[in-house]
XYZ file of C-alpha atoms in Angstrom:
567
model
C -82.048 -105.094 -10.474
C -79.109 -107.120 -9.157
C -79.064 -109.391 -12.207
C -79.039 -106.359 -14.491
C -76.081 -104.933 -12.608
C -74.223 -108.265 -12.812
C -74.901 -108.349 -16.544
C -73.454 -104.862 -16.909
C -70.355 -105.902 -14.961
C -69.902 -108.964 -17.175
C -70.116 -106.864 -20.338
C -67.549 -104.483 -18.904
C -65.269 -107.410 -18.128
C -65.574 -108.877 -21.622
C -64.870 -105.500 -23.198
C -61.704 -105.050 -21.115
C -60.597 -108.618 -21.829
C -60.928 -108.378 -25.615
C -59.140 -105.042 -25.848
C -56.347 -105.500 -23.337
C -54.046 -107.289 -25.843
C -54.343 -104.410 -28.295
C -53.486 -101.887 -25.590
C -50.313 -103.641 -24.507
C -49.222 -104.465 -28.063
C -49.439 -100.791 -29.034
C -47.459 -99.783 -25.993
C -44.890 -102.576 -26.668
C -44.360 -102.658 -22.966
C -41.779 -104.938 -21.351
C -40.840 -105.065 -17.729
C -37.093 -105.532 -17.179
C -37.429 -106.343 -13.495
C -35.518 -109.561 -12.767
C -37.393 -110.298 -9.547
C -38.910 -113.769 -9.938
C -41.736 -112.884 -7.589
C -42.886 -109.998 -9.775
C -45.810 -111.071 -11.972
C -46.218 -107.741 -13.739
C -43.826 -108.468 -16.650
C -45.685 -108.476 -19.966
C -44.873 -109.739 -23.446
C -46.697 -110.651 -26.614
C -46.574 -114.388 -25.841
C -49.029 -114.153 -22.942
C -52.708 -114.850 -23.470
C -54.688 -112.565 -21.206
C -57.659 -114.930 -21.543
C -55.767 -117.554 -19.537
C -53.947 -115.616 -16.859
C -54.832 -113.580 -13.820
C -53.968 -109.896 -14.135
C -54.964 -106.564 -12.605
C -55.592 -103.001 -13.722
C -55.386 -99.811 -11.690
C -57.251 -96.547 -12.229
C -54.900 -93.727 -11.230
C -55.886 -90.095 -10.816
C -53.537 -87.355 -11.984
C -51.156 -86.936 -9.060
C -50.583 -90.661 -8.461
C -53.625 -91.456 -6.279
C -55.021 -94.945 -6.972
C -58.809 -94.793 -7.310
C -59.644 -98.434 -8.091
C -57.852 -101.736 -8.600
C -59.413 -104.565 -10.625
C -58.229 -108.175 -10.685
C -59.278 -110.297 -13.680
C -59.245 -114.103 -13.235
C -60.622 -116.081 -16.169
C -60.232 -119.439 -14.423
C -63.120 -118.624 -12.095
C -64.776 -116.302 -14.625
C -64.533 -113.599 -11.936
C -63.964 -109.861 -11.802
C -62.673 -108.748 -8.419
C -62.550 -105.101 -7.326
C -61.095 -103.464 -4.251
C -63.485 -100.539 -4.603
C -66.887 -102.244 -4.916
C -68.720 -105.133 -3.336
C -71.936 -106.587 -4.778
C -73.485 -109.646 -3.207
C -74.893 -112.123 -5.692
C -77.190 -114.785 -4.330
C -77.720 -116.417 -7.742
C -75.607 -119.229 -9.131
C -74.096 -116.952 -11.783
C -70.296 -117.182 -11.569
C -69.735 -113.676 -12.989
C -69.616 -111.292 -10.023
C -67.803 -108.465 -8.229
C -66.138 -109.463 -4.989
C -64.536 -107.158 -2.428
C -60.953 -108.310 -1.898
C -59.501 -106.925 1.339
C -55.882 -106.925 2.373
C -55.397 -109.240 5.345
C -53.770 -106.404 7.245
C -56.550 -103.947 6.365
C -58.799 -102.967 9.252
C -62.509 -103.574 8.649
C -64.234 -100.240 9.213
C -67.659 -99.781 10.715
C -70.282 -97.843 8.755
C -69.804 -94.802 11.011
C -66.012 -94.922 10.592
C -66.409 -95.191 6.815
C -68.655 -92.119 6.768
C -66.190 -90.116 8.900
C -63.268 -91.181 6.723
C -65.212 -90.286 3.581
C -66.110 -86.866 4.995
C -62.470 -86.225 5.958
C -61.300 -87.161 2.472
C -63.921 -84.934 0.873
C -62.936 -82.008 3.091
C -59.236 -82.508 2.350
C -59.879 -82.834 -1.391
C -61.997 -79.671 -1.362
C -59.266 -77.678 0.403
C -56.666 -79.153 -1.933
C -58.647 -78.153 -5.034
C -59.248 -74.692 -3.630
C -55.671 -73.787 -2.695
C -53.281 -76.134 -4.531
C -52.590 -76.534 -8.266
C -54.389 -79.289 -10.118
C -52.556 -82.594 -9.893
C -50.519 -81.566 -6.829
C -47.883 -82.765 -5.966
C -46.858 -84.190 -9.359
C -47.412 -80.919 -11.243
C -45.086 -78.755 -9.133
C -41.527 -79.024 -7.847
C -40.753 -80.442 -4.407
C -39.874 -77.031 -2.941
C -43.320 -75.594 -3.731
C -45.177 -76.557 -0.562
C -42.369 -75.484 1.784
C -42.239 -72.038 0.205
C -46.022 -71.601 0.187
C -46.291 -72.661 3.829
C -43.955 -69.919 5.007
C -45.469 -67.390 2.617
C -48.957 -68.046 3.986
C -47.813 -67.354 7.549
C -45.928 -64.271 6.384
C -48.972 -62.946 4.524
C -51.188 -63.451 7.580
C -48.777 -61.417 9.707
C -48.440 -58.793 6.977
C -52.208 -58.381 6.855
C -52.343 -58.080 10.644
C -49.732 -55.321 10.720
C -51.554 -53.607 7.848
C -54.664 -53.220 10.012
C -52.671 -51.888 12.971
C -50.568 -49.469 10.904
C -53.643 -48.157 9.077
C -55.212 -47.425 12.471
C -52.097 -45.430 13.387
C -52.289 -43.486 10.101
C -55.935 -42.619 10.629
C -55.182 -41.458 14.150
C -52.450 -39.182 12.807
C -54.409 -37.685 9.923
C -57.324 -36.830 12.214
C -55.057 -35.082 14.685
C -53.294 -32.698 12.303
C -56.047 -30.115 11.832
C -58.735 -28.206 13.638
C -62.230 -29.564 13.971
C -63.761 -27.239 11.378
C -61.319 -28.168 8.632
C -60.899 -31.791 9.642
C -62.626 -33.647 6.760
C -61.029 -31.623 3.933
C -57.514 -31.562 5.434
C -57.613 -35.272 6.174
C -58.720 -36.076 2.625
C -56.030 -33.853 1.049
C -53.288 -35.385 3.205
C -54.450 -38.911 2.416
C -54.534 -38.302 -1.355
C -51.173 -36.515 -1.384
C -49.355 -39.295 0.445
C -50.653 -41.815 -2.130
C -49.823 -39.538 -5.060
C -46.270 -38.753 -3.985
C -45.554 -42.403 -3.230
C -46.977 -43.574 -6.562
C -44.922 -41.027 -8.532
C -41.685 -42.171 -6.933
C -42.710 -45.797 -7.510
C -43.087 -45.244 -11.267
C -39.614 -43.686 -11.469
C -38.068 -46.554 -9.510
C -39.770 -49.238 -11.609
C -38.537 -47.598 -14.812
C -34.913 -47.810 -13.683
C -34.614 -50.991 -11.618
C -37.377 -53.380 -12.708
C -35.034 -55.395 -14.972
C -32.829 -56.358 -12.013
C -35.424 -58.454 -10.172
C -35.036 -61.580 -12.329
C -31.259 -61.753 -11.870
C -31.327 -62.343 -8.120
C -34.813 -63.330 -6.968
C -33.806 -64.254 -3.433
C -31.923 -61.047 -2.695
C -34.695 -58.798 -3.970
C -37.426 -60.849 -2.288
C -35.631 -60.325 1.039
C -35.187 -56.621 0.328
C -38.888 -56.444 -0.449
C -39.630 -57.820 3.029
C -37.373 -55.186 4.579
C -39.058 -52.401 2.602
C -42.531 -53.619 3.557
C -41.758 -53.679 7.259
C -39.951 -50.346 7.063
C -43.119 -48.833 5.598
C -45.296 -50.391 8.295
C -43.060 -49.084 11.082
C -43.025 -45.590 9.560
C -46.811 -45.597 9.676
C -46.681 -46.626 13.308
C -44.433 -43.624 14.031
C -46.844 -41.066 12.533
C -48.843 -40.584 15.785
C -45.618 -39.421 17.467
C -44.842 -36.888 14.692
C -48.225 -35.708 13.467
C -46.771 -32.489 12.048
C -44.692 -34.626 9.636
C -47.596 -36.816 8.585
C -47.301 -36.118 4.850
C -43.574 -36.928 4.370
C -43.724 -39.932 6.705
C -46.871 -41.314 5.091
C -45.517 -40.695 1.562
C -42.237 -42.479 2.286
C -44.161 -45.301 3.935
C -46.460 -45.624 0.937
C -43.460 -45.630 -1.411
C -41.684 -48.261 0.669
C -44.657 -50.611 0.711
C -45.295 -49.910 -2.967
C -41.730 -50.913 -3.831
C -42.191 -54.070 -1.784
C -45.345 -54.865 -3.745
C -43.525 -54.226 -7.024
C -40.723 -56.589 -6.008
C -43.174 -59.244 -4.799
C -45.065 -59.164 -8.090
C -41.913 -59.296 -10.218
C -40.238 -62.117 -8.299
C -43.504 -64.043 -8.029
C -43.656 -64.522 -11.815
C -40.158 -66.039 -11.888
C -40.887 -68.253 -8.891
C -44.114 -69.561 -10.433
C -42.126 -70.479 -13.525
C -39.587 -72.362 -11.408
C -42.340 -74.278 -9.549
C -44.098 -75.402 -12.734
C -43.529 -78.929 -14.032
C -46.363 -79.178 -16.569
C -46.678 -75.695 -18.093
C -49.267 -74.838 -15.426
C -48.005 -71.364 -14.506
C -51.516 -69.912 -14.769
C -52.895 -72.480 -12.332
C -50.044 -71.907 -9.868
C -50.544 -68.143 -10.068
C -54.301 -68.422 -9.533
C -53.892 -70.723 -6.534
C -51.319 -68.372 -5.027
C -53.904 -65.601 -5.277
C -56.374 -67.839 -3.438
C -53.808 -68.571 -0.734
C -52.939 -64.876 -0.428
C -56.589 -63.882 -0.113
C -57.155 -66.489 2.594
C -54.077 -65.209 4.431
C -55.230 -61.607 3.962
C -58.674 -62.322 5.421
C -57.157 -64.269 8.314
C -54.773 -61.422 9.074
C -57.595 -58.881 8.842
C -59.593 -60.893 11.361
C -56.626 -61.101 13.742
C -55.782 -57.406 13.348
C -59.400 -56.365 13.847
C -59.649 -58.542 16.944
C -56.521 -56.929 18.373
C -57.987 -53.512 17.572
C -61.219 -54.347 19.385
C -59.279 -55.569 22.410
C -57.221 -52.380 22.423
C -60.403 -50.298 22.307
C -61.588 -52.007 25.487
C -58.188 -52.176 27.151
C -56.292 -49.281 25.559
C -52.506 -49.384 25.497
C -50.088 -46.557 24.910
C -48.812 -45.815 21.413
C -45.425 -47.118 22.532
C -46.981 -50.479 23.435
C -48.695 -50.679 20.045
C -45.413 -49.868 18.328
C -43.617 -52.578 20.305
C -46.232 -55.136 19.280
C -45.874 -54.250 15.592
C -42.075 -54.394 15.955
C -42.399 -57.969 17.178
C -44.763 -58.918 14.361
C -42.386 -57.357 11.824
C -39.516 -59.524 13.051
C -41.711 -62.613 12.712
C -42.700 -61.434 9.219
C -39.036 -61.172 8.188
C -38.234 -64.539 9.823
C -40.965 -66.251 7.782
C -39.670 -64.561 4.635
C -36.132 -65.812 5.260
C -37.356 -69.385 5.746
C -39.497 -69.149 2.620
C -36.480 -68.021 0.590
C -34.300 -70.773 2.051
C -36.810 -73.399 0.943
C -36.545 -72.376 -2.732
C -34.623 -74.729 -5.031
C -33.971 -72.693 -8.181
C -32.509 -74.537 -11.156
C -31.753 -71.456 -13.234
C -28.260 -69.975 -13.298
C -27.468 -66.523 -11.987
C -23.975 -65.204 -11.310
C -23.748 -66.353 -7.696
C -25.037 -69.888 -8.326
C -22.724 -70.179 -11.337
C -19.767 -69.059 -9.207
C -20.582 -71.698 -6.574
C -20.802 -74.384 -9.270
C -17.525 -73.376 -10.938
C -15.648 -73.049 -7.649
C -16.660 -76.521 -6.474
C -16.042 -78.088 -9.893
C -12.511 -76.654 -10.044
C -11.801 -78.165 -6.623
C -13.463 -81.567 -7.012
C -14.540 -82.019 -10.667
C -18.085 -82.566 -9.350
C -21.293 -80.705 -10.213
C -23.154 -79.813 -7.038
C -26.885 -80.474 -6.888
C -29.215 -77.507 -7.152
C -30.331 -78.038 -3.556
C -26.782 -77.703 -2.205
C -26.055 -74.689 -4.411
C -29.237 -72.953 -3.249
C -28.287 -73.613 0.369
C -24.872 -72.056 -0.271
C -26.346 -69.003 -1.995
C -26.353 -65.831 0.123
C -29.137 -63.271 -0.077
C -28.792 -61.269 3.164
C -25.128 -60.297 2.893
C -22.807 -60.012 -0.097
C -21.233 -63.309 -0.997
C -17.510 -64.033 -1.212
C -18.049 -65.498 -4.693
C -19.049 -62.058 -5.996
C -15.792 -60.335 -5.020
C -14.022 -59.032 -7.072
C -17.090 -58.003 -9.035
C -17.669 -59.337 -12.562
C -19.660 -57.158 -14.967
C -20.848 -58.471 -18.325
C -21.638 -56.590 -21.520
C -19.753 -53.402 -20.631
C -18.937 -50.417 -22.840
C -15.479 -49.369 -24.036
C -15.715 -46.082 -22.144
C -16.284 -47.678 -18.739
C -13.762 -50.472 -19.360
C -10.730 -48.593 -20.703
C -9.466 -45.153 -19.775
C -6.684 -44.977 -22.383
C -6.426 -46.286 -25.937
C -3.291 -48.320 -25.214
C -5.242 -50.304 -22.599
C -7.781 -51.269 -25.262
C -4.956 -52.168 -27.674
C -3.389 -54.402 -25.028
C -6.705 -56.183 -24.422
C -7.132 -56.740 -28.182
C -3.594 -58.132 -28.466
C -4.200 -60.538 -25.569
C -7.473 -61.739 -27.120
C -5.833 -62.124 -30.548
C -2.902 -64.098 -29.154
C -5.351 -66.595 -27.657
C -7.610 -66.771 -30.744
C -10.455 -65.294 -28.728
C -12.875 -63.512 -31.055
C -15.835 -63.643 -28.672
C -15.026 -61.117 -25.947
C -12.467 -58.749 -24.400
C -11.495 -58.566 -20.739
C -10.726 -55.450 -18.722
C -9.355 -55.501 -15.166
C -9.594 -52.400 -13.015
C -7.996 -52.596 -9.587
C -9.512 -50.939 -6.547
C -7.981 -49.593 -3.359
C -8.126 -52.652 -1.125
C -5.137 -54.951 -0.907
C -7.351 -58.038 -1.011
C -8.771 -56.863 -4.386
C -12.385 -57.360 -3.265
C -13.280 -53.923 -4.670
C -11.652 -54.572 -8.043
C -13.805 -54.981 -11.153
C -13.456 -57.464 -14.015
C -15.364 -56.320 -17.101
C -16.340 -58.374 -20.146
C -16.972 -56.738 -23.543
C -18.714 -58.930 -26.136
C -18.107 -58.820 -29.879
C -21.141 -58.530 -32.131
C -21.597 -62.047 -33.579
C -24.503 -61.325 -35.932
C -24.187 -62.708 -39.448
C -24.024 -59.526 -41.506
C -23.790 -61.507 -44.771
C -27.338 -62.808 -44.455
C -29.494 -60.667 -46.740
C -33.227 -60.158 -46.657
C -33.649 -62.333 -49.767
C -31.790 -65.196 -48.096
C -33.992 -64.869 -45.022
C -37.128 -64.849 -47.183
C -36.135 -68.111 -48.879
C -35.587 -69.890 -45.563
C -38.268 -72.230 -44.274
C -39.826 -71.614 -40.876
C -38.090 -74.699 -39.453
C -34.718 -73.489 -40.726
C -35.244 -70.053 -39.192
C -36.206 -71.663 -35.872
C -33.150 -73.923 -35.992
C -30.955 -70.910 -36.699
C -32.489 -69.045 -33.750
C -31.861 -72.014 -31.443
C -28.293 -72.273 -32.705
C -27.706 -68.567 -32.075
C -29.124 -68.829 -28.554
C -26.971 -71.884 -27.856
C -23.835 -70.121 -29.075
C -24.709 -67.006 -27.090
C -25.258 -68.990 -23.876
C -21.975 -70.851 -24.323
C -20.070 -67.600 -24.949
C -21.561 -66.017 -21.818
C -20.769 -69.074 -19.690
C -17.256 -69.286 -21.129
C -16.553 -65.598 -20.491
C -17.850 -65.890 -16.925
C -15.771 -69.036 -16.386
C -12.747 -67.079 -17.649
C -13.523 -64.098 -15.398
C -13.895 -66.447 -12.422
C -10.433 -67.859 -13.117
C -9.036 -64.309 -13.294
C -10.750 -63.493 -10.011
C -9.000 -66.453 -8.365
C -5.617 -65.363 -9.773
C -6.141 -61.807 -8.481
C -6.847 -63.129 -5.005
C -3.635 -65.196 -5.151
C -1.621 -62.116 -6.133
C -3.277 -60.090 -3.400
C -2.343 -62.692 -0.793
C 1.282 -62.583 -1.957
C 1.351 -58.737 -1.947
C 2.650 -58.764 -5.539
C -0.183 -56.555 -6.702
C 0.090 -53.750 -4.137
C 2.258 -51.694 -6.529
C -0.681 -51.289 -8.906
C -3.491 -50.532 -6.465
C -5.645 -47.499 -7.205
C -4.324 -44.305 -5.625
C -7.830 -42.951 -5.059
C -8.076 -40.881 -8.220
C -10.407 -43.392 -9.817
C -8.079 -44.152 -12.718
C -7.701 -47.704 -13.812
C -3.941 -47.643 -13.641
C -3.348 -45.808 -10.319
C -0.533 -46.477 -7.899
C 3.065 -46.214 -9.035
C 2.669 -48.720 -11.907
C 0.318 -49.422 -14.813
C -1.361 -52.791 -14.345
C -2.481 -52.971 -17.996
C 1.212 -53.158 -19.051
C 2.443 -55.222 -16.107
C 4.006 -58.648 -16.217
C 1.513 -59.688 -13.530
C -1.425 -59.073 -15.872
C 0.262 -60.999 -18.682
C 0.943 -63.846 -16.276
C -2.689 -63.849 -15.132
C -3.975 -63.940 -18.713
C -1.553 -66.709 -19.722
C -2.499 -68.863 -16.729
C -6.229 -68.340 -17.112
C -6.218 -68.924 -20.873
C -4.376 -72.205 -20.345
C -6.912 -73.275 -17.709
C -9.815 -72.094 -19.858
C -8.785 -74.177 -22.857
C -8.230 -77.232 -20.669
C -11.237 -77.051 -18.372
C -14.216 -75.161 -19.763
C -15.316 -77.821 -22.262
C -15.141 -80.467 -19.529
C -17.144 -78.301 -17.147
C -19.796 -77.598 -19.775
C -20.067 -81.291 -20.643
C -20.444 -82.317 -16.995
C -22.996 -79.595 -16.365
C -25.181 -80.264 -19.418
C -25.158 -84.009 -18.651
C -26.299 -83.437 -15.072
C -29.962 -84.471 -14.841
C -30.591 -82.436 -11.696
C -29.972 -79.094 -13.421
C -31.269 -80.110 -16.868
C -29.408 -77.240 -18.525
C -29.912 -77.101 -22.301
C -27.760 -74.417 -24.002
C -30.201 -73.998 -26.900
C -33.262 -73.330 -24.725
C -32.231 -72.505 -21.147
C -32.056 -68.880 -20.029
C -29.114 -67.461 -18.096
C -30.240 -65.025 -15.396
C -27.144 -62.848 -15.726
C -27.158 -59.074 -15.632
C -25.696 -58.294 -19.054
C -25.397 -54.882 -20.679
C -26.889 -54.284 -24.102
C -23.686 -52.924 -25.676
C -21.533 -55.017 -28.018
C -18.434 -54.080 -29.971
C -17.732 -54.618 -33.650
C -14.192 -54.638 -35.020
C -13.845 -53.029 -38.451
C -10.465 -53.560 -40.147
């Protein structure tokens, strides 16, 4: 038996030895390491039949399974993973090579270590994406850790709030009509909440991708608001239906936000197009958290049935759990390192680049990004893709904007500035109107004659141009925002502040015809021509962001309206 095994090992060795030259020649691998002590450098001049070399078997994720050392001088194959004793005089054998610093384990210790590794690998396969950690971004595990704790607490409060709802629905009617009244109330609160949820989703669902962090936090607030409303129903049993309906709507909106933001987050975590795997493992994690929370909530309920507390005490306990739930959500959001551009992250990048000519890393930008309160970078507000009606009140204002764009050879967009009431201009609005850039000369026959590759190249070119125009217009608007703040600090703009009527030109002067506006546009156009190309070059060359204009997506809230100039 042992001789047969040795023979098999020898055949395996010979097979590896005869094919190893072909493998390395195809790869044309050269090691540029200048360290004289490094024996891993390979070239075509080496004969692998006359040198000692090693091979490693590596599992996806970087874990080394086995290491083999081949030494032809002694006709020996050495392995760190196997040890076979050979009492014959045959020189071809496996030998266990141990590191001098490696502790020799007893049989019992080996079994315990093996069991621990098996248990860890089983848990890892069950709850983490295949190939973790090399298949996901570095911020994945930090986010999932906080989300698991948050989901456990959310499940716990769900049990307690449901108990409060059941207590309320039972107490609203007489004994004879109890089952029917309870059922009607329960169905109505779900129906009213679901109807309002559909209307909300129809109007606001497109906003979730633009600011994932802000809406994820608002989802946490809505969820806990719904839970606390349910806890209040025992105190106001006569208002069960409106309270329960609002609570159901609030938690439904939270679920809608969670589902929408989850898709974008899974995309950001993925490194190897494994979004499906990440999504499935998140469902496994969520179910484990849900069951854990159910067990905790049920245990608390059983304790309360033996040692009953007042409704106020129950409410206080859920209040505390809700604060912990929100705290976990905040930490989960802070751990996210998004590499897509939204308006706030773009503003942070531009602001720092203008000051230092440096592109901040995504980690620093994400730390600077605000999601609880409104950020200073978003004031005055910049709106993209606006209509003529909301941007200009009078025709001469539109004419002035066209003249300014024409004087600066800008055929991509128009800019409208509408001042607010505040002297610091933080309530002012800068609007961007985009020209329609579609090639109207391209006929159907021309499109038919194009090859698929040419059509794809044209689509990539159009997306690249569109992304650059959007970034350029936002860069321009950011420069205007900075100039407005300077004017506000010098009180030179107070003459044109809105008088409260809502008109764009309020106050005692018309800002659209003012020398201040012309000065702002001249200064910003000069800066734009000098700086935007440099900023775009620095940003696209930054490996941390990996922004590619032809394929990357800008998470900006942009209106669907464009303008077309017919002369």
